[in-house]
Coordinates of C-alpha atoms and ligand atoms in Angstrom, one line a residue:
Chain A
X1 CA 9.5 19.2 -61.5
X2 CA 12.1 21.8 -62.1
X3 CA 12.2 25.2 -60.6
X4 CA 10.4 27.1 -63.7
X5 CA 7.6 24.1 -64.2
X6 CA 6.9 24.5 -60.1
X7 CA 6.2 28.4 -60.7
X8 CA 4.2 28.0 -63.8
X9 CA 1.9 25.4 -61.7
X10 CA 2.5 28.3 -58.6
X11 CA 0.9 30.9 -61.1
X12 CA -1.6 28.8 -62.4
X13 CA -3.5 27.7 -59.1
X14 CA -3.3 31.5 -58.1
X15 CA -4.8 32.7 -61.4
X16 CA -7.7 29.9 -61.9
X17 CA -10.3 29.9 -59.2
X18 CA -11.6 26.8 -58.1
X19 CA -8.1 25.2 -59.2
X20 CA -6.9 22.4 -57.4
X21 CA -9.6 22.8 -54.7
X22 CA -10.1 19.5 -52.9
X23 CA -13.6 18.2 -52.6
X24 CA -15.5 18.1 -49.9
X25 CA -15.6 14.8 -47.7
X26 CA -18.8 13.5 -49.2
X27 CA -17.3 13.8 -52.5
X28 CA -19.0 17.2 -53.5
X29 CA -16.5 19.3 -55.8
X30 CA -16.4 23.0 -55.4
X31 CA -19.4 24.4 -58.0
X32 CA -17.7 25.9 -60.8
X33 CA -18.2 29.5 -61.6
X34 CA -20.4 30.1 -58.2
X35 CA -18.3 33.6 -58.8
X36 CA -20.9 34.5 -61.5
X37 CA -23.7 33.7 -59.6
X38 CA -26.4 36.5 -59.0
X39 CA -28.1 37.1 -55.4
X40 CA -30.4 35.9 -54.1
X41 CA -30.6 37.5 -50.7
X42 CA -28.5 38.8 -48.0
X43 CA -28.1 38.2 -44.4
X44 CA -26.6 39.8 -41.2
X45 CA -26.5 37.4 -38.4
X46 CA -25.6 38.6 -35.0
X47 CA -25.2 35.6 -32.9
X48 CA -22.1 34.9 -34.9
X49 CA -21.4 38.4 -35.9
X50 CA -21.4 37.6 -40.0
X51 CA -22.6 39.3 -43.0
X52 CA -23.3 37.0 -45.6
X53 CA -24.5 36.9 -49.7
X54 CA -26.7 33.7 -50.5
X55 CA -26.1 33.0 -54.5
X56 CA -27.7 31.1 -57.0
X57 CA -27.3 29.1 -60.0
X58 CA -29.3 30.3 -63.0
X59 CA -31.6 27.6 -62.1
X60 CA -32.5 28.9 -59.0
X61 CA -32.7 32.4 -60.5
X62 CA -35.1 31.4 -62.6
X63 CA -37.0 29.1 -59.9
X64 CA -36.6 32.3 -57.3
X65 CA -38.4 34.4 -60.0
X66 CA -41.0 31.9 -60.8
X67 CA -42.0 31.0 -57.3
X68 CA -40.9 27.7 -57.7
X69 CA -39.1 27.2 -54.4
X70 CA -41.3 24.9 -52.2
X71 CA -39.5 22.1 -53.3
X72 CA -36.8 23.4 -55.7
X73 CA -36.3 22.0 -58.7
X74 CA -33.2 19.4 -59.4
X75 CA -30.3 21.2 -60.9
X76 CA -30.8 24.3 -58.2
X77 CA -27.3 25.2 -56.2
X78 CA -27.6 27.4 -53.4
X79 CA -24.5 29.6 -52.4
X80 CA -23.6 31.3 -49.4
X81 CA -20.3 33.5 -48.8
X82 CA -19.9 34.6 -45.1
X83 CA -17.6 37.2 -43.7
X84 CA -17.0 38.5 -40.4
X85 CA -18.8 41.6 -40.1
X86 CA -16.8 44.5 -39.2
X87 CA -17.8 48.5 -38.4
X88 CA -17.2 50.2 -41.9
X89 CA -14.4 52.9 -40.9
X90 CA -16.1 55.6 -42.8
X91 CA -19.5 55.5 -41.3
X92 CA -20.3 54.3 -37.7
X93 CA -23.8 53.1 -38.1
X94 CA -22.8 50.6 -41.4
X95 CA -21.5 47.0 -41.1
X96 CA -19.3 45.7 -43.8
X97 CA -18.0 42.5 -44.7
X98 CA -14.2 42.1 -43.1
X99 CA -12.3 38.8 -43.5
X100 CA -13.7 35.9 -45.5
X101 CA -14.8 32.8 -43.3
X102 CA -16.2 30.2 -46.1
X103 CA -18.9 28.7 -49.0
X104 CA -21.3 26.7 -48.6
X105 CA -23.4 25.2 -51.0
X106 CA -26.5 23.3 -51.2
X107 CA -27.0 21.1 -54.3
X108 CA -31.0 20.1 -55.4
X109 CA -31.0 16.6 -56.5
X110 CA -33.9 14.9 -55.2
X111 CA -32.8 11.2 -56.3
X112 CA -29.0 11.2 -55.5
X113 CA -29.1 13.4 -52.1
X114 CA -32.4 11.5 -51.3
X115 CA -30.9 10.8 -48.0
X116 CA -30.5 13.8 -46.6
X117 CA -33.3 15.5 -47.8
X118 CA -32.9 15.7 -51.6
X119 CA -29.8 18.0 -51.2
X120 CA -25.9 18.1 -51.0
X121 CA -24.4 19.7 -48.5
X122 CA -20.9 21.4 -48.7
X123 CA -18.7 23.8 -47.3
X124 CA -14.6 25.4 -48.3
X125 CA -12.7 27.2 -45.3
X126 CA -11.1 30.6 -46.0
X127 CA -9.5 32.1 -49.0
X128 CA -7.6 29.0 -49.3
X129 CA -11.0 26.8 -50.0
X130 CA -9.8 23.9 -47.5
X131 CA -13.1 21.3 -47.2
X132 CA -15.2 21.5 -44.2
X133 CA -15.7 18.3 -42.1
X134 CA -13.6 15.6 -40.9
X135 CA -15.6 12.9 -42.9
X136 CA -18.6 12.3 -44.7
X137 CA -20.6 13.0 -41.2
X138 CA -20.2 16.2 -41.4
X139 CA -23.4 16.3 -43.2
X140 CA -25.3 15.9 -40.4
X141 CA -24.2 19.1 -38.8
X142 CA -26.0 20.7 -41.5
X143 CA -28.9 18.6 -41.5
X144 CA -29.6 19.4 -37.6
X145 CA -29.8 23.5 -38.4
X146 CA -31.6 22.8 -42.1
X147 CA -34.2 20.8 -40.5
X148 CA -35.9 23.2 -38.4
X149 CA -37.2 24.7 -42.3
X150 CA -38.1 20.7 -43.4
X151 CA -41.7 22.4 -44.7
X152 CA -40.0 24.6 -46.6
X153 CA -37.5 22.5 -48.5
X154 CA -34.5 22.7 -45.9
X155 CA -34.1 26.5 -47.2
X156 CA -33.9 29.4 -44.9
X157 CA -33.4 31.9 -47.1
X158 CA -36.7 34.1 -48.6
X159 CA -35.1 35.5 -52.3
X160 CA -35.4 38.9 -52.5
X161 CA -38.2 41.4 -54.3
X162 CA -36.8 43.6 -56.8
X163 CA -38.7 45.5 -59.2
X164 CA -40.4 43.7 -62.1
X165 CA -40.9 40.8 -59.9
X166 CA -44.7 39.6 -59.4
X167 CA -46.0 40.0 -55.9
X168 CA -46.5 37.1 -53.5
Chain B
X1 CA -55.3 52.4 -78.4
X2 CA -57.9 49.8 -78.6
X3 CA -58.6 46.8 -75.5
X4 CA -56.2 44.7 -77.5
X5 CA -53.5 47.0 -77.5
X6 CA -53.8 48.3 -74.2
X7 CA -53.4 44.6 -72.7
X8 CA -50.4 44.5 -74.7
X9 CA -49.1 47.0 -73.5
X10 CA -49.7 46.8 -70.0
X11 CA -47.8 43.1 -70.7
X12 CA -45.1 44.6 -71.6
X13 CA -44.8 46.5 -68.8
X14 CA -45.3 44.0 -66.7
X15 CA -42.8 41.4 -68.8
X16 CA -39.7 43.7 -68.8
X17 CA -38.1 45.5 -66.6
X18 CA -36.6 48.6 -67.2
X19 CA -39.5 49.3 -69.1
X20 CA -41.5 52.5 -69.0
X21 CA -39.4 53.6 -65.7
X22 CA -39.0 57.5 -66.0
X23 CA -35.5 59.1 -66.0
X24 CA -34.4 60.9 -62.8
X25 CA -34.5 65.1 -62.8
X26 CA -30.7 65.2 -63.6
X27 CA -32.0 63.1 -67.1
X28 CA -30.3 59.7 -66.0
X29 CA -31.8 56.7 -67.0
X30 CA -32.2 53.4 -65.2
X31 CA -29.0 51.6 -66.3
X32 CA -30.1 48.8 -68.3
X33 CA -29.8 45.1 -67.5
X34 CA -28.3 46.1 -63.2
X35 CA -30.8 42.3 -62.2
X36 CA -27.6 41.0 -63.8
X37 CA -25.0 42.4 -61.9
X38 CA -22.7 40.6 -59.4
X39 CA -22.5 41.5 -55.7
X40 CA -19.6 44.0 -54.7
X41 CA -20.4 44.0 -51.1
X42 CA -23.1 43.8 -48.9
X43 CA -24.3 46.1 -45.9
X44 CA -26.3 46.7 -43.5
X45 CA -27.0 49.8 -41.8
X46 CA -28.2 50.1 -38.0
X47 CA -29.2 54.0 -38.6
X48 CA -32.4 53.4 -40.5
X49 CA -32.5 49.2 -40.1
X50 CA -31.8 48.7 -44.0
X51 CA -30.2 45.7 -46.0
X52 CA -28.1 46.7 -48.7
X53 CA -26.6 44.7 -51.9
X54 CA -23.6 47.0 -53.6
X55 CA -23.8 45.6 -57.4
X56 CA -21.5 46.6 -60.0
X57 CA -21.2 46.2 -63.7
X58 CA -18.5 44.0 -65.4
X59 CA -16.4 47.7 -65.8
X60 CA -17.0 47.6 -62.1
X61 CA -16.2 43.7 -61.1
X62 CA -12.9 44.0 -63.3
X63 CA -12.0 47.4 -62.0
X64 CA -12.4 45.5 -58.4
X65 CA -10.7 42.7 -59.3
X66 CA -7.4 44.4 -60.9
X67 CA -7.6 46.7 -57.8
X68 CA -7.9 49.6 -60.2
X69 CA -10.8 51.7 -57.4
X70 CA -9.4 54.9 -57.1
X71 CA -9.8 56.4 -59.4
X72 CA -13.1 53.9 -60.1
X73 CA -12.3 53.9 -64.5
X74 CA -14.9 55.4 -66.6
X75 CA -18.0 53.2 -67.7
X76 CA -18.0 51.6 -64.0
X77 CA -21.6 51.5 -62.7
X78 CA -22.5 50.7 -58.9
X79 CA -25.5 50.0 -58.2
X80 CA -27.0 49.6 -54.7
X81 CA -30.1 47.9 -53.6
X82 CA -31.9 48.6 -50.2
X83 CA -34.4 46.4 -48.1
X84 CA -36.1 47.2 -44.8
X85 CA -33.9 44.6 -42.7
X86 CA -36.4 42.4 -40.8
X87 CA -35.8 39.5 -38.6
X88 CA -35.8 36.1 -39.4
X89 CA -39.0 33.8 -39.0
X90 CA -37.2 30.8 -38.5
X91 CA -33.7 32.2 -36.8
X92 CA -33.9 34.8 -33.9
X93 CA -31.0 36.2 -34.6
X94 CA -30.5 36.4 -38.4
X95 CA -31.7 39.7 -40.3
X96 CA -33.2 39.1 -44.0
X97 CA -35.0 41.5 -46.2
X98 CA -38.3 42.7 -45.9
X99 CA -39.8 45.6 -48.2
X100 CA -37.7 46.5 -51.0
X101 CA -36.8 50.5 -50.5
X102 CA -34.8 52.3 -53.6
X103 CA -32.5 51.4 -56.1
X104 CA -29.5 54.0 -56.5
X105 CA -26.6 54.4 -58.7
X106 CA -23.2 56.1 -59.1
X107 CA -22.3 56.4 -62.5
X108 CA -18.3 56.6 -63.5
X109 CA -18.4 59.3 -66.3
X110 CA -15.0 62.0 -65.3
X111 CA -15.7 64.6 -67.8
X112 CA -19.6 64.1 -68.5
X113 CA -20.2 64.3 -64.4
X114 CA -16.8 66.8 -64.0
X115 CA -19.3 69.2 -61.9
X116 CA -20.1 66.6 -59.2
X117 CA -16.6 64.8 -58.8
X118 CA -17.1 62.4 -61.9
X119 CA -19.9 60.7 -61.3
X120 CA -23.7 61.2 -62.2
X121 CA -26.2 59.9 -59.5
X122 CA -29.8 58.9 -59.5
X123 CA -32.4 56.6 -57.3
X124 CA -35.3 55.4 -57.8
X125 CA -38.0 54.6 -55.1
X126 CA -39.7 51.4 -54.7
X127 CA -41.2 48.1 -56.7
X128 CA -42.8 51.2 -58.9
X129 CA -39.6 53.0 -59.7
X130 CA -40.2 56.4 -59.5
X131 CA -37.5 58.7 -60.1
X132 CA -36.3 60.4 -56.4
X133 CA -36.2 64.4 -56.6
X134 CA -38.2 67.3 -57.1
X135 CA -35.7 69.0 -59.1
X136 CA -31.9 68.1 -60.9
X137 CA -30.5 69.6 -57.1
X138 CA -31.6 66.3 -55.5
X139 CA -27.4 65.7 -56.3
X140 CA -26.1 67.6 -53.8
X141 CA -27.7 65.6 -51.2
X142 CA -26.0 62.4 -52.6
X143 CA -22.5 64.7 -52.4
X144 CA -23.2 66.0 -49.1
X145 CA -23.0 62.5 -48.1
X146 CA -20.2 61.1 -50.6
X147 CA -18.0 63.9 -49.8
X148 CA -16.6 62.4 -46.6
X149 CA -15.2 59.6 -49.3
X150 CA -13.9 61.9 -51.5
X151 CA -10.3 60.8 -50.9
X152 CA -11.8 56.9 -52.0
X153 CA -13.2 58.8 -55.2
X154 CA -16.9 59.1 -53.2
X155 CA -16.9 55.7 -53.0
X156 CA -17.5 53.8 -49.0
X157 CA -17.4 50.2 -50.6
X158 CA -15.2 48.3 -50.5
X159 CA -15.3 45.3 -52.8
X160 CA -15.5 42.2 -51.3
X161 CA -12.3 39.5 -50.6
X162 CA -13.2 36.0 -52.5
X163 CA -11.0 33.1 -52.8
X164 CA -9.3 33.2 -55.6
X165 CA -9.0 37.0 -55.3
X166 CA -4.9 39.0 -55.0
X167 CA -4.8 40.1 -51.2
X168 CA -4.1 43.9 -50.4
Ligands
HEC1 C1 -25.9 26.6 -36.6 C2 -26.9 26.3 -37.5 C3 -26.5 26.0 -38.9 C4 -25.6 25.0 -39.3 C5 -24.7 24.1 -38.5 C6 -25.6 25.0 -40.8 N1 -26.5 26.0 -41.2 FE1 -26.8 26.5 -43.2 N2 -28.0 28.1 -42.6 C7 -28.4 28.3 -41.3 C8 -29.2 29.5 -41.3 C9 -29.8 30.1 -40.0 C10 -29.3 30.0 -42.6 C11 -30.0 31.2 -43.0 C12 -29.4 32.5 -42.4 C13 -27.9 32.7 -42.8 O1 -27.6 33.2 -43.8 O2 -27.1 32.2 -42.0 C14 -28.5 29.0 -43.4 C15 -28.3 29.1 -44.8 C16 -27.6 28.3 -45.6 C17 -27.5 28.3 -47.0 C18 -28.3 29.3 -47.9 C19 -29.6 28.6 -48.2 C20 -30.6 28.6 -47.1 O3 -31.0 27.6 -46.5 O4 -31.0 29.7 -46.7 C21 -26.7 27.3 -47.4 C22 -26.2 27.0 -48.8 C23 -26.2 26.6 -46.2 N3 -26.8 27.2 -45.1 C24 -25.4 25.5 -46.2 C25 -24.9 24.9 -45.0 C26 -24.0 23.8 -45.0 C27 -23.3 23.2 -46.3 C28 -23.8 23.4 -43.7 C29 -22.9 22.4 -43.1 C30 -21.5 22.3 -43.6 C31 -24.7 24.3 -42.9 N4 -25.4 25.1 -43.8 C32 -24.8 24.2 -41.6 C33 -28.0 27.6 -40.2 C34 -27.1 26.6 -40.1
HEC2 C1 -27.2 60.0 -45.4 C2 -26.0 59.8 -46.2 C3 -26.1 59.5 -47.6 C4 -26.8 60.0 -48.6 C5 -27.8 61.2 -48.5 C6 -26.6 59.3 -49.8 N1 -25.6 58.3 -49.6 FE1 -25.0 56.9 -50.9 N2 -24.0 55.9 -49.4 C7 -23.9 56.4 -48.1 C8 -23.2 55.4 -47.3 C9 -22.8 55.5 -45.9 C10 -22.9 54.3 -48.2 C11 -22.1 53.0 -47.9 C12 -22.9 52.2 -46.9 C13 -24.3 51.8 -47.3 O1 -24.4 50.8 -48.1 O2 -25.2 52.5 -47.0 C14 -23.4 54.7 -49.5 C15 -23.3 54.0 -50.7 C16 -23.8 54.3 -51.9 C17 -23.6 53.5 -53.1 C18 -22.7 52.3 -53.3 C19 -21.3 52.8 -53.6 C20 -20.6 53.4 -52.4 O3 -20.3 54.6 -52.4 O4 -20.3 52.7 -51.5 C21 -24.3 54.2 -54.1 C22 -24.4 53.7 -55.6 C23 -24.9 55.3 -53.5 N3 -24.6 55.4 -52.2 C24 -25.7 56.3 -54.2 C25 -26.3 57.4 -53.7 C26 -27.2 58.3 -54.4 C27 -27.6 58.1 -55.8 C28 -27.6 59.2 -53.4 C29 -28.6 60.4 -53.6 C30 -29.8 60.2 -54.3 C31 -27.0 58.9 -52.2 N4 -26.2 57.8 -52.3 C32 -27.2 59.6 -51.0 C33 -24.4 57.5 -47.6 C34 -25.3 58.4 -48.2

């Protein structure tokens, strides 16, 4: 490549999300357009000091809304973004998101991920989207946390109530 | 009305939300269509134990992305929703949402809201959404409050870093 085509490919992977991210180990791709995705809940955890957004798919939306979580359906991908939680500098008491630690993703397929519980595990590193896990094991390091929440379809989080949703 | 029309109507209500919810005192109305929003931040706040989610628009997310935040451009929206922050069932030491609290906006308008720094606010309490305030002064509690940002154009989020996102 000459010095001009090198830029142009430079340019491109900055401009494109999800460009010319590697897949995970276990073959997972990055989800496309997770960006767009609405929330589902939100989390502070203070063992690891993290704020983090869960997302979903409009699948899940829809099966969040519906009540239809215990098991998801196929086609549902679960999104988490976690940052290191840091003291906003404008108000002592509030807790912001600071630097941007990694996604993770949890993919509904009963049939293909039957293995592991009917979903896909996957998670990018940083800004720079680097796959998580030295191999395909990896997996398992997921499995080990998900499992305590088995009865409830491997799924920790509870999606929010907003107004217009039905009670439960 | 008659029976029949009565349980339409009350289906309605029910169906769509946004429906029926009265304007706050200053006469803002509940911006349309803010379930669809994508997550600007998130936050959570030790002083009264609340979860928030900081939404904006797709003024708001451009605005964010293009770094164009101060001045915010006119037609942004934020939108913030607030939970009761409860701990996890299944994980000591993560914090979810419990009880949903208020919705509240800021509304970008510079000459419309020129008397309260640009921007029109309004809340609205609970699953029932109704409008907070006894009278249109309600504002200058919001300002009281905003004021320490003023320099940030009243604004204390800061949009979140994503892959794919310019640093600064
Ligand atoms: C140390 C324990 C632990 C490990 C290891 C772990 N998780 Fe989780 N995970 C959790 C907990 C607790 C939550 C819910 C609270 C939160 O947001 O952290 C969660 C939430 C999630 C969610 C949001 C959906 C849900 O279940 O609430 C996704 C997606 C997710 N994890 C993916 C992964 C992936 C992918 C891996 C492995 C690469 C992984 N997790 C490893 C503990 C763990
Ligand atoms: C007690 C102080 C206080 C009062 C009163 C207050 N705010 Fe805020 N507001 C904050 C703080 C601090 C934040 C950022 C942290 C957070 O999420 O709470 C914020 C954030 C917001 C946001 C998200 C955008 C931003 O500036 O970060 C909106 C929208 C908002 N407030 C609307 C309102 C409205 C509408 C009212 C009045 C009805 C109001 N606020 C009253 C302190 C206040």
């Amino acid at each position: 490549m000459n010095k001009h085509a090198l830029f142009l490919a430079g340019a491109l992977v900055a401009a494109v999300p999800g460009f010319a991210v590697e897949p995970a180990p276990n073959g997972i791709t990055l989800p496309e357009g997770y960006r767009q995705w609405k929330v589902l809940s939100v989390h502070h955890r203070s063992d690891n000091n993290t704020l983090r957004a869960v997302l979903g798919n409009d699948v899940a939306q829809k099966a969040a809304r519906d009540g239809k979580t215990n098991p998801w359906p196929d086609g549902v991908v679960l999104g988490k973004l976690v940052w290191k939680a840091v003291k906003h500098d404008r108000w002592e008491t509030a807790v912001e998101p600071g630097a941007f630690i990694h996604a993770e993703f949890m993919i509904k397929d009963a049939a293909k991920y039957a293995s592991t519980g009917g979903w896909g595990y996957a998670r990018w590193l940083g800004k720079e989207q680097k796959p998580y896990g030295a191999d395909a094991n990896f997996v398992q390091e997921c499995l080990n946390c998900h499992i305590p929440v088995k009865d409830r379809d491997y799924v920790f989080t509870h999606p929010v109530q907003l107004p217009g949703d039905p009670e439960r």
